[in-house]
Coordinates of C-alpha atoms and ligand atoms in Angstrom, one line a residue:
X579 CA 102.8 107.7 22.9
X580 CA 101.3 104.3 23.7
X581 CA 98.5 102.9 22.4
X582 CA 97.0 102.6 25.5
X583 CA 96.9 105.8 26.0
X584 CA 95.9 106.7 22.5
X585 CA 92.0 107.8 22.1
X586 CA 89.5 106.4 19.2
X587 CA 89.0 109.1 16.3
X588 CA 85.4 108.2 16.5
X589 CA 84.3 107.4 19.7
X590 CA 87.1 109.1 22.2
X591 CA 87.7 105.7 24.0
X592 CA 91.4 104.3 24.9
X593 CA 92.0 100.7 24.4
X594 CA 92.5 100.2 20.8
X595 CA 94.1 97.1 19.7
X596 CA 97.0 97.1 17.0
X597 CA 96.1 95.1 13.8
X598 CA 98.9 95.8 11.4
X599 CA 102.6 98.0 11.4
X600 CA 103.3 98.9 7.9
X601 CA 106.8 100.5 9.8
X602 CA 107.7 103.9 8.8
X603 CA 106.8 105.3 5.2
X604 CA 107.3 108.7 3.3
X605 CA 104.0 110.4 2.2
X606 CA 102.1 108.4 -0.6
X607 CA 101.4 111.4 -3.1
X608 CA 104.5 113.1 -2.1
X609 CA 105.5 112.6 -5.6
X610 CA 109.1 114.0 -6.0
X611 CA 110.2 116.3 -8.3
X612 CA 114.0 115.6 -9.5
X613 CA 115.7 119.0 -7.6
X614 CA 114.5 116.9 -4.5
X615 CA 115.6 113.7 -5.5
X616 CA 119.1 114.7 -3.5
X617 CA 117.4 115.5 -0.2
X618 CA 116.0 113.2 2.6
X619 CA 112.0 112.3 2.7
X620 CA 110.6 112.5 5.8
X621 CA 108.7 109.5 6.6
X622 CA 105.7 108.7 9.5
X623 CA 104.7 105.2 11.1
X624 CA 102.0 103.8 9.4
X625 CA 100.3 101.8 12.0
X626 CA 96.4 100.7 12.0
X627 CA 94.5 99.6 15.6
X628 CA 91.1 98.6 15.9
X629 CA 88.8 99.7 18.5
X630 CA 86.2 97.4 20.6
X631 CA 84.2 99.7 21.6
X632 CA 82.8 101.7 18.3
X633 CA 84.9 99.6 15.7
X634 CA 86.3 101.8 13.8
X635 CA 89.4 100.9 12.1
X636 CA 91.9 103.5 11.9
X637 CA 95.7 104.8 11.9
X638 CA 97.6 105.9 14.7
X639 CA 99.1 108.6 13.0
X640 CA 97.7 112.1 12.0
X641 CA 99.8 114.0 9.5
X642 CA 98.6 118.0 9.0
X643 CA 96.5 118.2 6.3
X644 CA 98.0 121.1 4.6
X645 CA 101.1 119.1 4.6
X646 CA 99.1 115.8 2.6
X647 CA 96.7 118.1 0.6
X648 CA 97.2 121.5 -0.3
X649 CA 100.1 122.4 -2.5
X650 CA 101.3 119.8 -5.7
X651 CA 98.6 117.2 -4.3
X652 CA 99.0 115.3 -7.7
X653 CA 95.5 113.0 -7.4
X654 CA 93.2 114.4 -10.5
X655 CA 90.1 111.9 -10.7
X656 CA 89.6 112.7 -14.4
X657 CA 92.1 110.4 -15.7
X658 CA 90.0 107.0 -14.7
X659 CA 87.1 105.8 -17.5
X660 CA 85.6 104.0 -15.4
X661 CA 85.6 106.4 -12.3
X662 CA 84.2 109.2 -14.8
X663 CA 81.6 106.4 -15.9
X664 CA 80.9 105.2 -11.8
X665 CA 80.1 109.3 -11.2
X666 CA 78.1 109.8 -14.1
X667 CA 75.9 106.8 -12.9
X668 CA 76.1 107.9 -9.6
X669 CA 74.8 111.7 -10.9
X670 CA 72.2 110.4 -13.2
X671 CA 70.2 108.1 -10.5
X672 CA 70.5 111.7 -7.9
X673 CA 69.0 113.6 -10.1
X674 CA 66.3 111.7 -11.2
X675 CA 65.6 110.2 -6.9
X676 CA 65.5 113.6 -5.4
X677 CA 64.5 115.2 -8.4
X678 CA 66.6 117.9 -9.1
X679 CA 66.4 121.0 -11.0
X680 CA 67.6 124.5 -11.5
X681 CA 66.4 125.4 -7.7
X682 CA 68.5 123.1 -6.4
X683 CA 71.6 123.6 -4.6
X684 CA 73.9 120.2 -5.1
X685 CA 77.8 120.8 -2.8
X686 CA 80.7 118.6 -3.3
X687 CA 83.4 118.1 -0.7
X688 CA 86.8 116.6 -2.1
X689 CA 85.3 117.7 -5.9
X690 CA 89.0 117.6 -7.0
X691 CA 89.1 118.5 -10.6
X692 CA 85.5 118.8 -10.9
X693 CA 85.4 115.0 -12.5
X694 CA 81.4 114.5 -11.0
X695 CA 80.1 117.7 -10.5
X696 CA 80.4 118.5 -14.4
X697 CA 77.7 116.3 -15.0
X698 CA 75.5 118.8 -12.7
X699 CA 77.1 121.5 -14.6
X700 CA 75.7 119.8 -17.9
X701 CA 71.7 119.1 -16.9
X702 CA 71.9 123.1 -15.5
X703 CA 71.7 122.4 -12.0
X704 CA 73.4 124.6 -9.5
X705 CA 76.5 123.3 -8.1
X706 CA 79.5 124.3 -5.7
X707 CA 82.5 122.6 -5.3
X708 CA 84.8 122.6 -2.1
X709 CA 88.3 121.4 -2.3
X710 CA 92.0 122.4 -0.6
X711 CA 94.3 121.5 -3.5
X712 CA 94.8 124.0 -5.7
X713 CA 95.9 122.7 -8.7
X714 CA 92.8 120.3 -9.3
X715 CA 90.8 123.3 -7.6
X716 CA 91.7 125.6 -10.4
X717 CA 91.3 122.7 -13.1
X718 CA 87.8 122.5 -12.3
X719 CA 87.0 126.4 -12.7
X720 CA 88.6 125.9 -15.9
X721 CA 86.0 123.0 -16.7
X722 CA 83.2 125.5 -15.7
X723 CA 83.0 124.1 -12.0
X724 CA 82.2 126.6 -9.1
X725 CA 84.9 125.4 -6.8
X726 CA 85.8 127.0 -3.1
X727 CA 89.8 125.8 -2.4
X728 CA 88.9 125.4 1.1
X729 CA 88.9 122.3 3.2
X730 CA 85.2 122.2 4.6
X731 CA 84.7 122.7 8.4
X732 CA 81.5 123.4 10.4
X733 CA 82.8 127.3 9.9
X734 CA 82.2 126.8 6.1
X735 CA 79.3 125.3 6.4
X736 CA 78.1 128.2 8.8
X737 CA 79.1 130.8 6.4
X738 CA 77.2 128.9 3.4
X739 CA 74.4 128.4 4.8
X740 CA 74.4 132.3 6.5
X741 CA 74.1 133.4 3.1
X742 CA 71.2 131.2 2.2
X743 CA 73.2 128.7 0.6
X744 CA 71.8 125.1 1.7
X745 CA 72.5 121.9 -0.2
X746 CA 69.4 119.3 -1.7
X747 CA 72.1 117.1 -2.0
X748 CA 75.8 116.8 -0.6
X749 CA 78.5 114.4 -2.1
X750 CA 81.5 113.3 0.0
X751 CA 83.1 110.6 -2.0
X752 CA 86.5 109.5 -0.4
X753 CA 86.5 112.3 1.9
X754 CA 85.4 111.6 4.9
X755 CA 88.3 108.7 6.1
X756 CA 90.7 111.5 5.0
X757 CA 89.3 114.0 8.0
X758 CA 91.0 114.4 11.4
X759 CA 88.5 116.4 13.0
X760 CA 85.4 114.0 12.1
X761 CA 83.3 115.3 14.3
X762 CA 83.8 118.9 13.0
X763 CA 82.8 117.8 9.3
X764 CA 79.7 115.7 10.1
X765 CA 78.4 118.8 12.0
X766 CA 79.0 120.7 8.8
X767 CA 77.2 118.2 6.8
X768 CA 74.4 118.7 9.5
X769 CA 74.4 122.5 9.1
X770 CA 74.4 122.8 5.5
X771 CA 71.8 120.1 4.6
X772 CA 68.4 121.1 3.7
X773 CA 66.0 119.5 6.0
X774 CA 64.8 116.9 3.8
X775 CA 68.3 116.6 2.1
X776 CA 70.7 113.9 1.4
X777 CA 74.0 113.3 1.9
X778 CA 75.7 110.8 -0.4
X779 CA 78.8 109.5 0.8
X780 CA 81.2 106.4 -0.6
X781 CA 84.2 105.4 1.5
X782 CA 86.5 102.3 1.2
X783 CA 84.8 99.3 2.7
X784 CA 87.0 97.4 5.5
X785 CA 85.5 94.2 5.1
X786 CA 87.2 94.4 1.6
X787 CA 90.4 95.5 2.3
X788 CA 90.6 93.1 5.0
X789 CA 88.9 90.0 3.0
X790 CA 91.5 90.5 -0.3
X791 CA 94.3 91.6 1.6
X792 CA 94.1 95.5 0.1
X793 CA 96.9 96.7 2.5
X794 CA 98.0 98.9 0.2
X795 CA 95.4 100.9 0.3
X796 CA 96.7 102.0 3.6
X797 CA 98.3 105.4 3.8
X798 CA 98.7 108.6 6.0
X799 CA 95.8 110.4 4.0
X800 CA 93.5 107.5 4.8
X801 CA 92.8 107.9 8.9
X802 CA 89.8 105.8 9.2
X803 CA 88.5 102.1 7.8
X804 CA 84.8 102.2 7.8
X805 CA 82.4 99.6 8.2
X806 CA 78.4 100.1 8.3
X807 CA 78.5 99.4 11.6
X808 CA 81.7 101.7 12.8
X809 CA 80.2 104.5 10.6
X810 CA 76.3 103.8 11.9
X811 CA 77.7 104.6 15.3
X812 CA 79.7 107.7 14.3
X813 CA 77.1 109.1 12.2
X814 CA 74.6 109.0 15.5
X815 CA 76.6 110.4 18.0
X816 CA 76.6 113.4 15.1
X817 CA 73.2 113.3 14.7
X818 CA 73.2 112.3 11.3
X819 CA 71.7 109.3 9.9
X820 CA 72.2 106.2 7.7
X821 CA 69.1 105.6 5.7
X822 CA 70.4 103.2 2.4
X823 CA 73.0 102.0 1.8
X824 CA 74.4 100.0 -1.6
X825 CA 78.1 98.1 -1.8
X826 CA 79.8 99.0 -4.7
X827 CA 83.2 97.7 -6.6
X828 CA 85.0 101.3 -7.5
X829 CA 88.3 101.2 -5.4
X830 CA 89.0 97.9 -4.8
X831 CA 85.2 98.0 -2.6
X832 CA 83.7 100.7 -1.5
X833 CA 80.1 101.6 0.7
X834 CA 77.7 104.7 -0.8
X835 CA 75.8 105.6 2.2
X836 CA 72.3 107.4 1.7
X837 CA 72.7 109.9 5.4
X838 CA 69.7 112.3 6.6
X839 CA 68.8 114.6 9.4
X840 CA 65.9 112.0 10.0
X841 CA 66.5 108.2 11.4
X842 CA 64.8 106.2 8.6
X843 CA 66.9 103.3 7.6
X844 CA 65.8 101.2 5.2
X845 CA 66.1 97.4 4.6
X846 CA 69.7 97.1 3.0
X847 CA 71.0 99.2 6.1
X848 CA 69.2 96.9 8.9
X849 CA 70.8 94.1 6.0
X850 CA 73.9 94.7 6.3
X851 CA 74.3 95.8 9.9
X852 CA 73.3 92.1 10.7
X853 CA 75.7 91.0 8.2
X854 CA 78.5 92.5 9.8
X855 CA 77.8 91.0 13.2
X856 CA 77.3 87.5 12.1
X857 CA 80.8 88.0 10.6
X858 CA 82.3 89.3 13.7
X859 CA 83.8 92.6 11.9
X860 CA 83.1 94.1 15.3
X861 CA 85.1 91.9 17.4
X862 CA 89.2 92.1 17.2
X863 CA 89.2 88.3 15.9
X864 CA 88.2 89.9 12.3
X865 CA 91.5 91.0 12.1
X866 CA 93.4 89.1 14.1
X867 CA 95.2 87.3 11.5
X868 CA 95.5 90.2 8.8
X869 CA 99.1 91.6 10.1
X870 CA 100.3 87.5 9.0
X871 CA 98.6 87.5 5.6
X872 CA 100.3 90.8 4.6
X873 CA 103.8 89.8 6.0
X874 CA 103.1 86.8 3.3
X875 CA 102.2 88.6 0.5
X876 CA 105.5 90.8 0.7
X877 CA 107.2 87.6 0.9
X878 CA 105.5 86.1 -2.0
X879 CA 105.6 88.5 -4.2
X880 CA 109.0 90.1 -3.2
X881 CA 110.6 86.6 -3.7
X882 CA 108.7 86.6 -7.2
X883 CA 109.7 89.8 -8.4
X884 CA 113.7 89.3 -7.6
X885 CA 113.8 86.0 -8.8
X886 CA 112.1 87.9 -12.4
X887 CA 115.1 90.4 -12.2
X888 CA 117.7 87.6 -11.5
X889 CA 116.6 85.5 -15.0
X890 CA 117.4 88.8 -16.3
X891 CA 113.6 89.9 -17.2
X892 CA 113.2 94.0 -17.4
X893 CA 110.7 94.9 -15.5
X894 CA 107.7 98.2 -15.0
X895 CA 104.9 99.4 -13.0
X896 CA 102.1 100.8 -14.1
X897 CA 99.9 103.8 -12.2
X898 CA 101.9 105.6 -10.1
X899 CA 98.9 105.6 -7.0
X900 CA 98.8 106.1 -3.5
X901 CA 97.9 102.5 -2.9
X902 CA 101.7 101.8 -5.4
X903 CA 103.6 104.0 -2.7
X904 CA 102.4 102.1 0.2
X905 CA 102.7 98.6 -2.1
X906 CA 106.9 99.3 -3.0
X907 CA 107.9 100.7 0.3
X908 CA 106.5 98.3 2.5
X909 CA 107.8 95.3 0.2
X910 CA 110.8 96.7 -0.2
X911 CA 111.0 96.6 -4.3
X912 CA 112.8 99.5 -5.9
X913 CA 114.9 101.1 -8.7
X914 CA 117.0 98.0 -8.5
X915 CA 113.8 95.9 -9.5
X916 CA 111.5 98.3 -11.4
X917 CA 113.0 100.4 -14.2
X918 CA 110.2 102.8 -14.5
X919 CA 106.3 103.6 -13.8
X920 CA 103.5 104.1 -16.2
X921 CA 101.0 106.8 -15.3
X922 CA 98.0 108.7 -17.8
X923 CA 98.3 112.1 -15.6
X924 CA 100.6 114.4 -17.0
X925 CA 101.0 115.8 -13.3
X926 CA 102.8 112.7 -12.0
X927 CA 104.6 112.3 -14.9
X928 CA 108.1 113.5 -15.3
X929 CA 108.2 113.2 -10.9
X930 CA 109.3 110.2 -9.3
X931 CA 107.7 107.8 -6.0
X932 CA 108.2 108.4 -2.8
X933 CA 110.8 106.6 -1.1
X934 CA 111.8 104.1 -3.8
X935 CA 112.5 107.5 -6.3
X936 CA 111.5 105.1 -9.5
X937 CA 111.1 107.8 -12.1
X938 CA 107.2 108.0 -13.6
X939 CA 106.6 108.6 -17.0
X940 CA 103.3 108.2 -19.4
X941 CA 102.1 105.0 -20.6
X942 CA 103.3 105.0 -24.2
X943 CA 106.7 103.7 -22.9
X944 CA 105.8 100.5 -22.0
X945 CA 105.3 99.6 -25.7
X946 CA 108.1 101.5 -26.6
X947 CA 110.5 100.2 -24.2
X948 CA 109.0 96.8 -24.0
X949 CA 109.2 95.6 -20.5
X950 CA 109.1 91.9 -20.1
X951 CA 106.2 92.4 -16.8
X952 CA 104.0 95.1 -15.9
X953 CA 103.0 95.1 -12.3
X954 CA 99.7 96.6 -11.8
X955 CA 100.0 99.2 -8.6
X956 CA 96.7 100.4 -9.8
X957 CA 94.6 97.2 -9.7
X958 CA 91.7 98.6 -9.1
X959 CA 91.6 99.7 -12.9
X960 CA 93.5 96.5 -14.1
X961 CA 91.0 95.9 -16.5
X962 CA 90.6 99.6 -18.0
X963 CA 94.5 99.3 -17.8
X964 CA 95.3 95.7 -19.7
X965 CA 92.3 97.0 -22.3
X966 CA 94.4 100.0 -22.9
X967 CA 97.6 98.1 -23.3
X968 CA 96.7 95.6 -26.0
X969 CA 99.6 96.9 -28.1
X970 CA 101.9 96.4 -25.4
X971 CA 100.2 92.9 -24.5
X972 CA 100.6 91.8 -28.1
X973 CA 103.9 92.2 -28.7
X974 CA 104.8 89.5 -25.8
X975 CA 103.9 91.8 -22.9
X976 CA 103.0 90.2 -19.4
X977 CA 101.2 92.4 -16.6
X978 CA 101.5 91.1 -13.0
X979 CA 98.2 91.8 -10.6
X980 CA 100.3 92.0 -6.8
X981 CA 97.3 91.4 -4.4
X982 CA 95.7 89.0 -3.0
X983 CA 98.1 86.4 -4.6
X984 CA 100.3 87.3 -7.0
X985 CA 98.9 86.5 -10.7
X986 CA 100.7 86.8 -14.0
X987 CA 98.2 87.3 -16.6
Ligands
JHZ814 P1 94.0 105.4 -8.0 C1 93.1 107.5 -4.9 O1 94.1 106.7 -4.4 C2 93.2 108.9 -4.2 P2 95.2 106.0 -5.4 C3 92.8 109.0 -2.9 N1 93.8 108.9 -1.9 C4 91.7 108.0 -2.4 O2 91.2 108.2 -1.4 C5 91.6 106.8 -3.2 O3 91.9 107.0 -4.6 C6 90.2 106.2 -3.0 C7 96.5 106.2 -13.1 N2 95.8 105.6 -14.2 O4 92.9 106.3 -8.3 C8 95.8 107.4 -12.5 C9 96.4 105.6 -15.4 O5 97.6 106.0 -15.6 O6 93.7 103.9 -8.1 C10 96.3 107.3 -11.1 O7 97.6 108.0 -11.0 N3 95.8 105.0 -16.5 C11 92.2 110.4 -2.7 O8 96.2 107.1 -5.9 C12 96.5 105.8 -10.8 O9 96.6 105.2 -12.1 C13 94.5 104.5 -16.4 O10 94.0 103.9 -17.3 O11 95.8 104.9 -4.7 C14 95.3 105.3 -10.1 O12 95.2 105.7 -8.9 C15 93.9 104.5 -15.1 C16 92.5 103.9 -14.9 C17 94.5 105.1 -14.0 O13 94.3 105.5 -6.5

């Protein structure tokens, strides 16, 4: 299809414009496991537009969800410190702003392993957790976390709330850019909301990605790019509405929107929404020049890394993340560069990356094995990382940060 012809995932308008073409990748957490190491990945275009009418940023592509999330979906939140410690913040100021108790009903969607809504669990405050992939499903009703392996549709939220099940307080934290039927979600959010609820939602910020050059955090799960204003205008034509808002650094940047059934924004919304247009990230020219700046950076830092391997240095990865997929495929750095990658969660370990098929294996090799250079695929948690790698570090070890310039530290 062209993109002419192809509509806007938020506001149903043609006439997108094409920002970056990250060419054709495999899936991002399709982790292989080695029996499929001898058969062919299928792999998708991994294109990302614009549009000038709403400004959402967003891929071209839809892959089924079932296909990205249900089965062996390998992400399990728990093995971040500091995302554990960002959630428990995050609990501890909800509880304590709305008030909540043990009559209150609090809903995740996208719980995963039931990393945040333990700390509910904890204070004895009624939760539920909704999530389609069953192995971190299943960890978290091990952990003592009421879980639902479901996705969450409008249906859902019709059936919950039928049975007098309606949420104080919904979190959707990196959910909602996942979600090909938008639309269909925001009305659940709408439908199982109390009437003076909350819904607190964090997605990636664009104006990060785009202002360090986070292309890597581009992949098939990840459909949409928000920015106050693209998501302002998709929360209204839902009826739903943006009432705080607070910019966080989890993820390589992130938003935590404060969303209502009543149209009360508050300063730092009104803030920030004049932010955005006096830097133009609702006009194409925002992102005119990103597609250049990301062709350099797999120059740079594919030039650095061969040049590393032709001295003769040995070289690993550590974190084998969505974002590291993206990162080796597009600059085109393998097994013939990379010996192995580092990863804390024993599900990835023992599998190997899609596409480049570098073997993963846990963290304890890198002192044991010595690498000369570490590149960081997770930098996001380079710091929690390097701090955790000060063996490693002191016997001579050197960890490379890839984005936005390359950096040997
Ligand atoms: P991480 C994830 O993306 C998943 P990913 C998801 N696609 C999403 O939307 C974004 O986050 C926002 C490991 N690690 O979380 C754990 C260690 O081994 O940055 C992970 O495998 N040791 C839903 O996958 C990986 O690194 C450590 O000390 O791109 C990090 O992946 C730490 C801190 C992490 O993102």
């Amino acid at each position: 299809m062209k993109i002419k012809d192809i509509a806007c995932r938020g506001c149903g308008q043609t006439g997108l414009r094409m920002v970056l073409d990250l060419g054709e990748t495999p899936l991002a957490d399709g982790l292989l496991t080695l029996d499929k190491l001898d058969k062919t990945e299928r792999v998708y275009p991994l294109e990302v537009a614009f549009c000038p009418e709403c400004s959402l940023v967003q891929i071209l592509k839809t892959v089924p969800p079932d296909e990205l999330f249900c089965r062996d979906y390998p992400y399990y939140s728990s093995f971040s410190e500091e995302l554990l410690r960002h959630s428990r913040d995050n609990v501890s100021s909800l509880i304590e702003s709305r008030g909540l108790g043990a009559e209150s009903l609090v809903v995740e969607l996208a719980s995963n392993d039931g990393y945040l809504l333990k700390n509910f669990v904890e204070k004895g405050i009624p939760c539920l957790g909704i999530d389609p992939a069953d192995g971190p499903a299943m960890a978290a009703e091990e952990a003592g976390v009421p879980t639902l392996c479901a996705f969450f549709s409008k249906e859902l939220a019709e059936q919950l709330s039928g049975v007098g099940r309606r949420a104080d307080v919904i979190i959707a934290n990196n959910v909602l850019a996942h979600v090909s039927d938008v639309s269909g979600f925001l009305a659940g959010i709408k439908i199982l909301l109390k009437k003076n609820g909350v819904a607190s939602i964090e997605v990636p910020y664009v104006r990060d990605l785009i202002d360090n050059c986070e292309f890597d955090t581009i992949y098939h799960e990840h459909l949409c790019y928000f920015s106050a204003t693209s998501i302002d205008r998709l929360l209204r034509r839902n009826s739903l509405y943006l009432n705080d808002i607070k910019r966080l650094s989890i993820h390589g940047g992130s938003l935590r929107l404060y969303v209502g059934l009543k149209d009360e924004p508050g300063e730092a919304v009104t803030t920030l929404l004049a932010a955005e247009k006096a830097l133009g990230i609702n006009e194409f020219e925002y992102y005119r020049d990103f597609a250049v700046k990301v062709s350099n950076i797999r120059e740079g830092l594919r030039m650095m890394l061969l040049g590393l391997k032709e001295e003769g240095k040995r070289i690993a990865a550590y974190g084998a993340a969505a974002k590291g997929s993206t990162l080796l495929n597009y600059i085109g750095i393998g097994r013939n560069v990379l010996d192995f990658v580092a990863d804390r969660n024993i599900h990835k370990q023992g599998r190997f990356m899609p596409g480049t098929r570098i073997p993963i294996c846990g963290p304890e090799q890198l002192s044991k094995r010595m690498p000369d250079y570490v590149l960081i695929l997770a930098w996001n948690f380079a710091e929690e990382i390097i701090r955790q790698q000060e063996n490693y570090r002191q016997q001579g070890g050197k960890f490379i940060l890839p984005i936005p310039v390359w950096k040997i530290t």
